[in-house]
Tab-separated table of C-alpha atoms in Angstrom:
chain	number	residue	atom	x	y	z
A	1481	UNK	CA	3.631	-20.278	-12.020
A	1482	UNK	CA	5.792	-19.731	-9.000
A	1483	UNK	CA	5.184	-18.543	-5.763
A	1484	UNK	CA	6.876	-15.779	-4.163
A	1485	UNK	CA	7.139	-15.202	-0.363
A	1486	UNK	CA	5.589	-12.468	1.059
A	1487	UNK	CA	7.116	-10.711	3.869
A	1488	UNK	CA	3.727	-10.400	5.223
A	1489	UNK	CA	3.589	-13.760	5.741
A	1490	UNK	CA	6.008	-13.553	9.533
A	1491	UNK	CA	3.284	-11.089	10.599
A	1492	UNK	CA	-0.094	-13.562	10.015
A	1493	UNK	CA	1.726	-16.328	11.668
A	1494	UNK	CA	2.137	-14.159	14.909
A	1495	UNK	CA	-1.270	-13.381	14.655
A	1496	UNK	CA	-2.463	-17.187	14.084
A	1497	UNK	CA	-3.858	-18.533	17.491
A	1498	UNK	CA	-3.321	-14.940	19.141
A	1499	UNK	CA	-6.753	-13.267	17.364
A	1500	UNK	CA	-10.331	-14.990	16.662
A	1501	UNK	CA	-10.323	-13.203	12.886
A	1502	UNK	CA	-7.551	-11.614	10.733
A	1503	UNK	CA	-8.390	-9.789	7.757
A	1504	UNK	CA	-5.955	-9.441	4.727
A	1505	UNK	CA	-6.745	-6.254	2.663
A	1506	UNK	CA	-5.514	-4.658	-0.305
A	1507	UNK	CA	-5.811	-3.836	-4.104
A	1508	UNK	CA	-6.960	-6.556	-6.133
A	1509	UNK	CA	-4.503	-8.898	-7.705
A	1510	UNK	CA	-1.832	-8.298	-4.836
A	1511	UNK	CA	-1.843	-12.065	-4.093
A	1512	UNK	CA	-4.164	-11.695	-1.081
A	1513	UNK	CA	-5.626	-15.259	-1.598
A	1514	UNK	CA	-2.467	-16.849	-2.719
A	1515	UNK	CA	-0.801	-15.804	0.513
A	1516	UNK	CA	-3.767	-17.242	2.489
A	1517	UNK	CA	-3.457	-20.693	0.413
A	1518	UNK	CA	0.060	-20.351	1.087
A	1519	UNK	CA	-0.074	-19.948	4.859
A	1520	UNK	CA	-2.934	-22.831	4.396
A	1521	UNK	CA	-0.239	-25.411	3.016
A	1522	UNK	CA	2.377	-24.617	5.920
A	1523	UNK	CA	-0.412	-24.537	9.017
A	1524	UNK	CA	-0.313	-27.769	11.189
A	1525	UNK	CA	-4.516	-27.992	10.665
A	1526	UNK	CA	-6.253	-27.992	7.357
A	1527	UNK	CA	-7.955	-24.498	6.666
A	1528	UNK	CA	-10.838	-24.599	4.573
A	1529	UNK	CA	-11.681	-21.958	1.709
A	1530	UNK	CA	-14.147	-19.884	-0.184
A	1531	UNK	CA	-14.624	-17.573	-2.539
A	1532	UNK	CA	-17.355	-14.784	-2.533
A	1533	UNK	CA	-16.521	-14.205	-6.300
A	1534	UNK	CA	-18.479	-17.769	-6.501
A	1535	UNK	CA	-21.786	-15.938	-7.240
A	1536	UNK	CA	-23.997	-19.019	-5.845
A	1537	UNK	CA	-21.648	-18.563	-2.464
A	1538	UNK	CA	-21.832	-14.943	-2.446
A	1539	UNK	CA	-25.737	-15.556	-3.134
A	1540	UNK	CA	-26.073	-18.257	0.092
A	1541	UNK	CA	-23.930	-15.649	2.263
A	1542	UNK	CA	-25.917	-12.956	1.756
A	1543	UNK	CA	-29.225	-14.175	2.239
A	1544	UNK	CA	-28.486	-16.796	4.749
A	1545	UNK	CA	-25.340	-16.249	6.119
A	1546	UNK	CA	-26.058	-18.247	9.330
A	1547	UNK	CA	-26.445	-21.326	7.308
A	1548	UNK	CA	-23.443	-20.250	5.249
A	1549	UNK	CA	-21.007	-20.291	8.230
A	1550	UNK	CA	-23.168	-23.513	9.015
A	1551	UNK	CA	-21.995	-25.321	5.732
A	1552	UNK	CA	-18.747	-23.690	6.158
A	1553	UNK	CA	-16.491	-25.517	8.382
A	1554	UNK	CA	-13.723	-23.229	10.651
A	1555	UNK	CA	-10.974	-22.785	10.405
A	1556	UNK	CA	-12.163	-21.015	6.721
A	1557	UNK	CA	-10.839	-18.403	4.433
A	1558	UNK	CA	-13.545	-16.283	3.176
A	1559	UNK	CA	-12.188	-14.682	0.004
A	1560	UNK	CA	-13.673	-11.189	-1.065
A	1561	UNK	CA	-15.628	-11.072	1.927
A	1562	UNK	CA	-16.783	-7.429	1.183
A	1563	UNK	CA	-19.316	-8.634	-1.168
A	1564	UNK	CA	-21.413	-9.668	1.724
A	1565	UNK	CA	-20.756	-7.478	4.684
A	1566	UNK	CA	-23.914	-8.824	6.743
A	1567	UNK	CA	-21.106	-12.103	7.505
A	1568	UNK	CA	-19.821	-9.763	10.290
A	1569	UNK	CA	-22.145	-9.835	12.555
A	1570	UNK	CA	-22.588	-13.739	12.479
A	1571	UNK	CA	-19.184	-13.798	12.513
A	1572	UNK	CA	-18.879	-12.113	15.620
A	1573	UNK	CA	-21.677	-14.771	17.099
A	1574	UNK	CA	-19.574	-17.795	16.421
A	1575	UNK	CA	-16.414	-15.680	17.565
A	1576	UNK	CA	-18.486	-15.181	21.244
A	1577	UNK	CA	-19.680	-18.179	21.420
A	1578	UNK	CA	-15.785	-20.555	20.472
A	1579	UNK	CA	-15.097	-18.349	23.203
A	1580	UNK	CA	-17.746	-18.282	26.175
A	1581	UNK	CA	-17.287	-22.631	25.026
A	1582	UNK	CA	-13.379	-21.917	25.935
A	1583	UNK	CA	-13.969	-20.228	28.907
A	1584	UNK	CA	-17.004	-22.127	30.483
A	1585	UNK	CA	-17.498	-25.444	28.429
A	1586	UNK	CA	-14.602	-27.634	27.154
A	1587	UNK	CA	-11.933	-25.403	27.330
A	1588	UNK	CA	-11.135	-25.913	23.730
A	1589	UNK	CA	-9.228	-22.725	22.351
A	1590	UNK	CA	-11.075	-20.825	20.063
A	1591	UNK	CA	-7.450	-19.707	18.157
A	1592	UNK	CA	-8.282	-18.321	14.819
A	1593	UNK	CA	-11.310	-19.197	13.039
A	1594	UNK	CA	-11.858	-16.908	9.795
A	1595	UNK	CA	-9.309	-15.557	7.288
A	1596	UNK	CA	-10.662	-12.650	5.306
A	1597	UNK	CA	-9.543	-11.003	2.461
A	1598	UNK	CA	-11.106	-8.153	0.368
A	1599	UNK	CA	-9.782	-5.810	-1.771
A	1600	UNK	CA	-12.174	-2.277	-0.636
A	1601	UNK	CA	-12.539	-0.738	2.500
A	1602	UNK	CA	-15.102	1.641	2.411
A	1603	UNK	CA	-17.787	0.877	4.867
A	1604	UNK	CA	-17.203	-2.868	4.639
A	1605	UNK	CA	-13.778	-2.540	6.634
A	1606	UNK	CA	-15.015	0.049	9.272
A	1607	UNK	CA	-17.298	-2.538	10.127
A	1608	UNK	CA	-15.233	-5.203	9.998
A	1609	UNK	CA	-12.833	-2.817	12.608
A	1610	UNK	CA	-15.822	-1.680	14.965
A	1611	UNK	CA	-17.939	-4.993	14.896
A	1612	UNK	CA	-14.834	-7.066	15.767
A	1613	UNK	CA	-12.623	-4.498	17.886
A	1614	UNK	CA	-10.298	-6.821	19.931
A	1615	UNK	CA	-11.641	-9.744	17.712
A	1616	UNK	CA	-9.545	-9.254	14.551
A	1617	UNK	CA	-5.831	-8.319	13.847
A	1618	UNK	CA	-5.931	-6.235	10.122
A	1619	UNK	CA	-3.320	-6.199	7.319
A	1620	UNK	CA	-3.093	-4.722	4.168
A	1621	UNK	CA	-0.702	-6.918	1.294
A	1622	UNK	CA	0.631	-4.444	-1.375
A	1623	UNK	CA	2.346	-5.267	-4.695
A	1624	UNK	CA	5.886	-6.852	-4.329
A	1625	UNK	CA	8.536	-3.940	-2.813
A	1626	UNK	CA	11.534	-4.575	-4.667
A	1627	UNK	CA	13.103	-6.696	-1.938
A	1628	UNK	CA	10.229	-9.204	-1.966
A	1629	UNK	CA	11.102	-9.855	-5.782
A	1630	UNK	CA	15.063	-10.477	-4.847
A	1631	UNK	CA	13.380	-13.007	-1.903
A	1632	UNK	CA	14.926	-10.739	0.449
A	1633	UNK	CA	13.648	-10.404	4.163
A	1634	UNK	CA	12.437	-6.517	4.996
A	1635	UNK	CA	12.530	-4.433	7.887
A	1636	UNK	CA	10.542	-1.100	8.166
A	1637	UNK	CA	12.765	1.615	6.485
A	1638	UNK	CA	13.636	4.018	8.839
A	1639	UNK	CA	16.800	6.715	7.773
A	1640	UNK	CA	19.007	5.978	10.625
A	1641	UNK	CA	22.572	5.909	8.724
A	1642	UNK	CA	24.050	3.197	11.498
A	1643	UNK	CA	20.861	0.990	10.338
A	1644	UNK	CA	21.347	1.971	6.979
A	1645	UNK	CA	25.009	0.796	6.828
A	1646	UNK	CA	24.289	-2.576	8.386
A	1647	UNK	CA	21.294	-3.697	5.677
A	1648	UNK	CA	21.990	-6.311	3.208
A	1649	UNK	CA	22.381	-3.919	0.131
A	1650	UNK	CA	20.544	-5.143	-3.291
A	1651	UNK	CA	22.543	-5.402	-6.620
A	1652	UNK	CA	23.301	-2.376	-8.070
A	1653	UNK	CA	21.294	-1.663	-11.336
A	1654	UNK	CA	22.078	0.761	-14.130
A	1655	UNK	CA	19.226	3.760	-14.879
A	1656	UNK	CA	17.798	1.980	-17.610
A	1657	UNK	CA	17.030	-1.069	-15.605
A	1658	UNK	CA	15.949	0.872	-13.016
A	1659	UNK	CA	12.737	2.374	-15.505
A	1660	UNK	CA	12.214	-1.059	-16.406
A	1661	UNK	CA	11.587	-2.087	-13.525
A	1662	UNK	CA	9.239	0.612	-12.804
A	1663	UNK	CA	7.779	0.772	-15.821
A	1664	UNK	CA	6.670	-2.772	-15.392
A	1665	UNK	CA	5.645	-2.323	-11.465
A	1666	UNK	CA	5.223	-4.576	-9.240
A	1667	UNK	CA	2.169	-6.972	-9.548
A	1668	UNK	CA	2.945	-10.511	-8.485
A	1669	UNK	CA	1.579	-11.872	-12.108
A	1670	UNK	CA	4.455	-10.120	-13.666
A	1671	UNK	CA	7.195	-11.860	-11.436
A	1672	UNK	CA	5.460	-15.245	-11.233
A	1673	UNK	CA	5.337	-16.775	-14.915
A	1674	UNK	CA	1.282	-15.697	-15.028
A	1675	UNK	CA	1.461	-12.827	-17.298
A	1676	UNK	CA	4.213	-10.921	-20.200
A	1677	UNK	CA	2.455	-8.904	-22.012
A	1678	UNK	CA	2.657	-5.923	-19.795
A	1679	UNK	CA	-0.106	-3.403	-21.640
A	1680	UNK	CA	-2.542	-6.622	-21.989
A	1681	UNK	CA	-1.484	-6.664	-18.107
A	1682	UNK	CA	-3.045	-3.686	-17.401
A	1683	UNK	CA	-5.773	-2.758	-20.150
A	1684	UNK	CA	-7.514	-6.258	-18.168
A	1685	UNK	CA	-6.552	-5.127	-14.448
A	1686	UNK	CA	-8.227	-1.472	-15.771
A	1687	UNK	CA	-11.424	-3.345	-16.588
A	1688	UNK	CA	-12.093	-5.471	-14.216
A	1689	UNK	CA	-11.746	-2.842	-11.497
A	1690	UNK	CA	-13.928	-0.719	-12.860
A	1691	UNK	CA	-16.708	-3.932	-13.882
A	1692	UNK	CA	-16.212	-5.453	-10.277
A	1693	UNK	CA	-15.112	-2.156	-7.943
A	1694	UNK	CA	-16.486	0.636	-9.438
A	1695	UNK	CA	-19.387	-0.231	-11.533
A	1696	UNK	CA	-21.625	-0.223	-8.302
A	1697	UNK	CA	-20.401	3.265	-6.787
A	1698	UNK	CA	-20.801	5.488	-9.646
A	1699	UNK	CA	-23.506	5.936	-12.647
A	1700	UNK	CA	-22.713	4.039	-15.626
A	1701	UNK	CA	-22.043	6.906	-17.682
A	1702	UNK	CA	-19.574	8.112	-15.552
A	1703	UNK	CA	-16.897	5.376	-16.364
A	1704	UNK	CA	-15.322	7.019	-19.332
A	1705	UNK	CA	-15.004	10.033	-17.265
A	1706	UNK	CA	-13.692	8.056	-14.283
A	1707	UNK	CA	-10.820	6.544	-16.711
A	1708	UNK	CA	-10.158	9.957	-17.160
A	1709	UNK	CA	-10.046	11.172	-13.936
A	1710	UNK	CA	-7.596	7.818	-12.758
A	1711	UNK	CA	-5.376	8.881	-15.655
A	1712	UNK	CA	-5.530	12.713	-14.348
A	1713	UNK	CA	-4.802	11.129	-11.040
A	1714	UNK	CA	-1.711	9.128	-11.871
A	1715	UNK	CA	-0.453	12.261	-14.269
A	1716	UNK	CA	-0.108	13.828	-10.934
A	1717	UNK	CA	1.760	11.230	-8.743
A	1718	UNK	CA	3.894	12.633	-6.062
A	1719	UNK	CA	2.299	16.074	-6.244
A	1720	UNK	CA	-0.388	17.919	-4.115
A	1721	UNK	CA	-3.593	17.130	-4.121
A	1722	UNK	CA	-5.615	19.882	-5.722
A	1723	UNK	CA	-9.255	19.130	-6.529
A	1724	UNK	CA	-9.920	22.016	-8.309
A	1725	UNK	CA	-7.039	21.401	-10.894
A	1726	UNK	CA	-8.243	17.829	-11.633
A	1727	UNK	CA	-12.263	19.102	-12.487
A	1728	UNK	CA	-10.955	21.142	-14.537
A	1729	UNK	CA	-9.363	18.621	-17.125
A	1730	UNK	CA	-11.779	15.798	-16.444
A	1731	UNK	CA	-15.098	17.770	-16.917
A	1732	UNK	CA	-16.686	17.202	-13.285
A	1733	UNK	CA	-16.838	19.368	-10.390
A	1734	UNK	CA	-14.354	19.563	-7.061
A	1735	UNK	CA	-16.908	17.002	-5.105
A	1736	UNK	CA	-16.747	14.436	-7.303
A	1737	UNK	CA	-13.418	14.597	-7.501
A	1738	UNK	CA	-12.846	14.660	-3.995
A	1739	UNK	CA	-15.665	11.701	-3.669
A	1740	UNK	CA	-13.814	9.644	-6.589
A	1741	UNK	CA	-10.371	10.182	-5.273
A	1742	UNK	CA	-11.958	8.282	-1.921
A	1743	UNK	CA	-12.640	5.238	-4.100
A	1744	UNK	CA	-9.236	5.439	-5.249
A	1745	UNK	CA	-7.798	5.534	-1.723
A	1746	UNK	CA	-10.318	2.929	-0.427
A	1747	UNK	CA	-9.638	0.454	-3.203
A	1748	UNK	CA	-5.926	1.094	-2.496
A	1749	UNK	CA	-4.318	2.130	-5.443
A	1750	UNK	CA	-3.216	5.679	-4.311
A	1751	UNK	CA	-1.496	6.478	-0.765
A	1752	UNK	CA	-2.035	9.672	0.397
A	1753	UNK	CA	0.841	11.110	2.267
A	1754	UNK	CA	-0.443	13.363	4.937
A	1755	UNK	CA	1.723	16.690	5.812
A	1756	UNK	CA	3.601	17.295	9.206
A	1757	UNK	CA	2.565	20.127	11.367
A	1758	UNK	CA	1.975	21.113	14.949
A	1759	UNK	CA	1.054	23.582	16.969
A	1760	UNK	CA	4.113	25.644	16.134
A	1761	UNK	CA	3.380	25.369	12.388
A	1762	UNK	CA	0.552	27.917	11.164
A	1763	UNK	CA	2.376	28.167	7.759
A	1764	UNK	CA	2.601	24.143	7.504
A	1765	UNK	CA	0.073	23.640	3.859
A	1766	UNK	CA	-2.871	21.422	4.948
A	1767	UNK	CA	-3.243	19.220	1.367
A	1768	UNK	CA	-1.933	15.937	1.139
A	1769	UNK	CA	0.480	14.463	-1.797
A	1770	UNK	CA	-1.217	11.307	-4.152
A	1771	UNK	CA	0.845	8.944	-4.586
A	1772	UNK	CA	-0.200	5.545	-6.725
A	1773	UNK	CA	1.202	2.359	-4.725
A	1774	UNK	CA	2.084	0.710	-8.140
A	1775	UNK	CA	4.702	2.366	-10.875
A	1776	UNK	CA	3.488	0.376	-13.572
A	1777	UNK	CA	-0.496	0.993	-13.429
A	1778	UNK	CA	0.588	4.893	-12.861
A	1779	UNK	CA	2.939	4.763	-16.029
A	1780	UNK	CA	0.334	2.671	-17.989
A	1781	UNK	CA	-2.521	5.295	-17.128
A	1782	UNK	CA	0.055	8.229	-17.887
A	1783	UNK	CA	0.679	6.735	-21.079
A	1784	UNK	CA	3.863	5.877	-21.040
A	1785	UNK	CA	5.165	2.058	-22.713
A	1786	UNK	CA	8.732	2.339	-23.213
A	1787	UNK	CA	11.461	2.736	-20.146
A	1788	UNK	CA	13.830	5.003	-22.394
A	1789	UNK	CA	11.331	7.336	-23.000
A	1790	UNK	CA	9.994	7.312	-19.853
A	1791	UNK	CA	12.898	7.852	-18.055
A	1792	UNK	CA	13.662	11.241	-20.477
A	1793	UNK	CA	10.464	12.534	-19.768
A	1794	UNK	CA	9.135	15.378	-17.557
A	1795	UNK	CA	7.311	12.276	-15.828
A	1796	UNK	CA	10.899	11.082	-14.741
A	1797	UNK	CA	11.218	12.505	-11.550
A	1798	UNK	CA	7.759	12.064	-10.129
A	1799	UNK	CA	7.466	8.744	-11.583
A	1800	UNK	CA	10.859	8.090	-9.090
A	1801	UNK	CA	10.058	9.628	-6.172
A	1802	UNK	CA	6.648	7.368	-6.399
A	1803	UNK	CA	8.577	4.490	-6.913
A	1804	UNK	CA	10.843	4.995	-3.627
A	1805	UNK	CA	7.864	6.308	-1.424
A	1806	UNK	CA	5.910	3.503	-2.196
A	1807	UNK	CA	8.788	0.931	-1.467
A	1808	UNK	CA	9.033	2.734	2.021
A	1809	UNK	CA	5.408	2.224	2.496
A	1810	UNK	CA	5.068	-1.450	1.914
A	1811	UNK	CA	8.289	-1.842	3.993
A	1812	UNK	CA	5.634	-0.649	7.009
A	1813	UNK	CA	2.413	-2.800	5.834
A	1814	UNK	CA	4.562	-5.591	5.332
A	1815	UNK	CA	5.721	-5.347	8.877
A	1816	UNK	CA	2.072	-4.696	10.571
A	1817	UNK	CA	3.433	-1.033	11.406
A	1818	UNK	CA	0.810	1.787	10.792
A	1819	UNK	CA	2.200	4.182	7.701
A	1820	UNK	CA	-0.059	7.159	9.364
A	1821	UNK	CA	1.601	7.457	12.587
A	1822	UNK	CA	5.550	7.453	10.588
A	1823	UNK	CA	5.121	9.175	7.165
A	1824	UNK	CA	4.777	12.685	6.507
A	1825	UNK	CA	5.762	15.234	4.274
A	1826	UNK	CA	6.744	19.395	4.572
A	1827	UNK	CA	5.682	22.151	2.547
A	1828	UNK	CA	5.428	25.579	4.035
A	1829	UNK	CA	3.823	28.986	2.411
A	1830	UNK	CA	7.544	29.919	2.126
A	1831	UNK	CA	8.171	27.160	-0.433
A	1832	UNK	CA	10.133	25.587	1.922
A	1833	UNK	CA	9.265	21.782	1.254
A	1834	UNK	CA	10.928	18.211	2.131
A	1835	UNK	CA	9.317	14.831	0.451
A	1836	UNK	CA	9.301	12.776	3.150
A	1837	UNK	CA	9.886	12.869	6.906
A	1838	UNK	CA	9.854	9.398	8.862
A	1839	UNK	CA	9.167	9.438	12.597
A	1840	UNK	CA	10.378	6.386	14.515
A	1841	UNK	CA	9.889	7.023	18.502
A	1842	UNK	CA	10.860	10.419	19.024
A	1843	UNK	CA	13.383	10.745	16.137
A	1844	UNK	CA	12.142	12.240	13.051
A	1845	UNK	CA	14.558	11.955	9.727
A	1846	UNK	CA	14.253	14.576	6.777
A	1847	UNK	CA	14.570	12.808	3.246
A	1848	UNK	CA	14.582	13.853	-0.262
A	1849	UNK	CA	14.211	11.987	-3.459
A	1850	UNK	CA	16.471	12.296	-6.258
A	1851	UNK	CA	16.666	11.377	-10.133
A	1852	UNK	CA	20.609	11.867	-10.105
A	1853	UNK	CA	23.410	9.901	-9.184
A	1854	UNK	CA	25.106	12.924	-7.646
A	1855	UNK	CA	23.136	14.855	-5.771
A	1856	UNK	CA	24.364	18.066	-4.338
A	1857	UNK	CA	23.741	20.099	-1.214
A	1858	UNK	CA	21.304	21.798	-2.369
A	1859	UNK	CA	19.377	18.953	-2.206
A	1860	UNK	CA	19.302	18.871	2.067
A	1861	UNK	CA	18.921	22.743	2.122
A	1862	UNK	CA	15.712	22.898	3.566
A	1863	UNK	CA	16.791	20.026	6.065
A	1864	UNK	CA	17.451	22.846	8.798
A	1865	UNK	CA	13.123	23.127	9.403
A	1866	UNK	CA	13.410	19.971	11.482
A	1867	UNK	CA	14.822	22.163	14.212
A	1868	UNK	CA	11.639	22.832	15.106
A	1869	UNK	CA	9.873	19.790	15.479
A	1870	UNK	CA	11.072	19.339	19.259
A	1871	UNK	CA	12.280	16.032	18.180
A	1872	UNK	CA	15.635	14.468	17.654
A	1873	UNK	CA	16.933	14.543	14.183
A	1874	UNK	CA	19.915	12.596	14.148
A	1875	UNK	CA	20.590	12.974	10.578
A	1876	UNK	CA	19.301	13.113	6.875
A	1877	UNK	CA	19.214	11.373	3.672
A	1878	UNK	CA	19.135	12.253	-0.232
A	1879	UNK	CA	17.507	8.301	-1.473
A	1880	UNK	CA	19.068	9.082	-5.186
A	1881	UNK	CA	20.699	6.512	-7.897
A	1882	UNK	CA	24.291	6.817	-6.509
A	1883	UNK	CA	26.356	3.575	-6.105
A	1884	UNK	CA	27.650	4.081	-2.805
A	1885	UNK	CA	26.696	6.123	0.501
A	1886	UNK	CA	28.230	9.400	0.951
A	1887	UNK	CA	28.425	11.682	3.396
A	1888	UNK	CA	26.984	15.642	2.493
A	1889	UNK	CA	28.134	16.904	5.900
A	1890	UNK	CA	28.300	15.847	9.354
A	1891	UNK	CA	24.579	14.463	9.334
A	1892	UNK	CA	23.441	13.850	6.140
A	1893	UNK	CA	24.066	11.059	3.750
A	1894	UNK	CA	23.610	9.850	-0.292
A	1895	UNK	CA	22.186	7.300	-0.042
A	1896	UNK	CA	21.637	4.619	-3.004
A	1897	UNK	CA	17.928	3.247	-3.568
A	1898	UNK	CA	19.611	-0.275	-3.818
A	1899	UNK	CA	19.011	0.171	0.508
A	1900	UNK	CA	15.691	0.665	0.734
C-alpha cells in the first residue's frame, strides 16, 4: 500500500495551532483517518489516536466520556467520533479550560487538541458546529479528484478562460480510458495497491454502509428496499430530483423517499446541486439535481461493469456530466471553500436550462457538460440568461472531451476535461 497526498492536507495544516478542534468529515473509506495518521507522521509533536470503531472505546466514551478524555492524552485523533456524540460537550470543557489556563495560568497555548473524523452528519455534526462555534474549523475529504491521483496540486475550479489557460493541463486520455476511469471511481483503495477487484470493491463498501450507517436509521426490513431506492438514486445522477418518480419504482411513498435521500446526503454519497434564482426569477424551478460524488459506486449501483458498454449507453452522458461536477466539487472541499455559496444550476419553466453556473465574487460563469469532442454552438445557446443575474459574466465554457481549447465566439470557450 501507498499513500497518496491529499490536497486537503495544505488546508489542516493552516488550521493546526489556529483552532482548539478540527473535524474531518466525509463518506466512509475516503481516507479520513489515513490523512490524519499522515498529518500525525509530519507534525513536530506526537498526536495520539483512537478509534470509536474499537467497541470497548466506543463503550468507555459513551458511558464515561470524562474519564475517556482522562485516559486519552491531547493532542488525540478521535476516529468515528459520531458514534458517541455526548464527547462534545466534554470536549468543549477541556477546550475552555486549555484556554482560561492560557489566558490566566501558565500561558501555555492551548493550539489544537482533538482531531475528529466521522463519516455522517446528521445531528452528530450540527452539534459538533453549534457546541463548538469558534472552537472547531470543519472539512469534508472526498474520494480522489482526478488531479489528486496524477499527485497534482488543485486550485478551486472557477471558468475564468485567462485562469484556465495558465493551469498545468493533465495528459490527454482517449474516450475509452476516460470510462475506465470512471467506471472504476475514485476510492483511494483502488489507487493505493489495497484493492483490484473492482465489483468485490463495492458489493463490501455496499454492505458495510448499510450494517454500520444505515442499519440504525431505518427498520430492518427496509434494507432490500433501501438497496433499491440507492440504485433508483444513482439511475438518476445528474437529473432533478423528483420524489414522486422514485416511490413509484421502489414501492414506498414520497416521505420516505425524501427522508432516505437525507441519509444519502448526510452520509455523503450524493451532492445536491441547488438551483440559481433571485428575486427577478419567478420561473427559476425550485428542485435540486442528485448527483453521486463517486462514478464508480453510481455505475456499480446502475449496473453497469464494463467501460465499453457503459460508455454506449443511454447512461453515458449523465454518468459524464457526474463525473466533471463532482471533480469541480472536490476542487472546493479540498480547498476549505463552501460548494453552497459557488455552485448552482438553471432550469426555467421555458426549458431553458444550463448545468452548472459557478459564482466567484461577483462574476458568475455559465457551463455546460458535454459527451463529444466537438461540441457546437448550440451547446452555449441558453448562455444569454446570465444577462440577468446583475452580475458580471465574463465568459462561458462547454467542459467536453476535446483536445485543445477553442474559442465558440468572443466569450465562450471548449474546453477539454483534462483542465479541470
Amino acid at each position: 500500500m501507498k499513500y497518496i497526498n491529499r490536497n486537503l492536507e495544505k488546508e489542516i495544516e493552516k488550521m493546526i495551532g489556529k483552532v482548539p478542534v478540527i473535524l474531518v468529515t466525509g463518506a466512509r473509506q475516503t481516507g479520513k483517518s489515513t490523512l490524519l495518521e499522515y498529518i500525525n507522521t509530519i507534525s513536530q509533536n506526537k498526536i495520539n489516536y483512537v478509534t470509536l470503531d474499537d467497541m470497548i472505546e466506543r463503550a468507555n466514551a459513551i458511558e464515561d466520556p470524562e474519564t475517556f478524555l482522562r485516559s486519552h492524552e491531547a493532542p488525540l485523533i478521535i476516529d468515528e467520533f459520531q458514534y458517541a456524540p455526548n464527547l462534545l460537550s466534554y470536549i468543549k470543557i477541556k477546550v475552555d479550560e486549555a484556554r482560561k489556563n492560557e489566558m490566566f495560568g501558565d500561558g501555555k497555548r492551548t493550539g489544537t487538541m482533538y482531531y475528529l473524523t466521522g463519516s455522517q452528519v446528521f445531528q452528530t455534526m450540527k452539534e459538533a458546529s453549534e457546541s463548538l462555534a469558534g472552537r472547531i474549523g470543519i472539512l469534508e475529504l472526498n474520494t480522489l479528484s482526478t488531479r489528486e491521483i496524477y499527485g497534482k496540486s488543485e486550485e478551486c475550479f472557477i471558468p475564468d478562460i485567462n485562469l484556465i489557460k495558465q493551469k498545468e493541463k493533465l495528459p490527454y486520455e482517449i474516450l475509452e480510458k476516460v470510462f475506465d476511469r470512471i467506471l472504476k471511481g475514485s476510492y483511494p483503495a483502488l489507487y493505493n495497491g489495497q484493492e483490484n477487484d473492482l465489483e468485490n470493491f463495492y458489493s463490501s463498501y455496499i454492505k458495510t454502509y448499510i450494517e454500520r450507517d444505515i442499519r440504525k436509521l431505518i427498520n430492518v426490513k427496509d434494507e432490500i428496499k433501501f438497496l433499491k431506492f440507492i440504485s433508483a438514486v444513482a439511475a438518476r445522477t445528474a437529473q432533478e430530483y423528483n420524489a414522486s418518480e422514485i416511490a413509484n419504482d421502489v414501492g414506498i411513498d414520497a416521505k420516505t423517499v425524501d427522508e432516505w435521500l437525507s441519509i444519502l446526503k448526510n452520509t455523503f454519497l450524493v451532492y445536491l446541486l441547488q438551483p440559481y434564482s433571485n428575486n427577478t426569477m419567478s420561473r427559476a424551478v425550485k428542485r435540486p439535481k442528485i448527483y453521486f460524488m463517486d462514478t464508480g459506486l453510481a455505475c456499480y449501483l446502475a449496473g453497469y461493469l464494463d467501460a465499453r458498454t457503459l460508455e454506449r449507453s443511454a447512461y453515458a452522458g449523465a454518468i459524464f456530466e457526474t463525473y466533471v461536477v463532482s471533480e469541480i466539487i472536490k476542487s472546493y472541499n479540498n480547498n476549505g471553500r463552501d460548494t453552497r455559496l459557488h455552485l448552482y444550476y438553471y432550469r426555467d419553466n421555458n426549458q431553458k436550462e444550463i448545468d452548472l453556473l459557478i459564482i466567484d465574487q461577483n462574476n458568475i460563469y455559465p457551463v455546460e457538460i458535454k459527451k463529444s469532442a466537438n461540441p457546437g454552438k448550440d451547446a452555449i445557446k441558453n448562455f444569454d440568461v446570465v444577462n440577468k443575474f446583475e452580475m458580471n459574466s465574463p465568459n462561458g465554457i462547454v467542459i467536453s472531451l476535446s483536445k485543445d481549447i477553442h474559442a465558440l465566439d468572443e466569450k465562450n470557450y471548449i474546453v477539454p476535461i483534462e483542465y479541470l
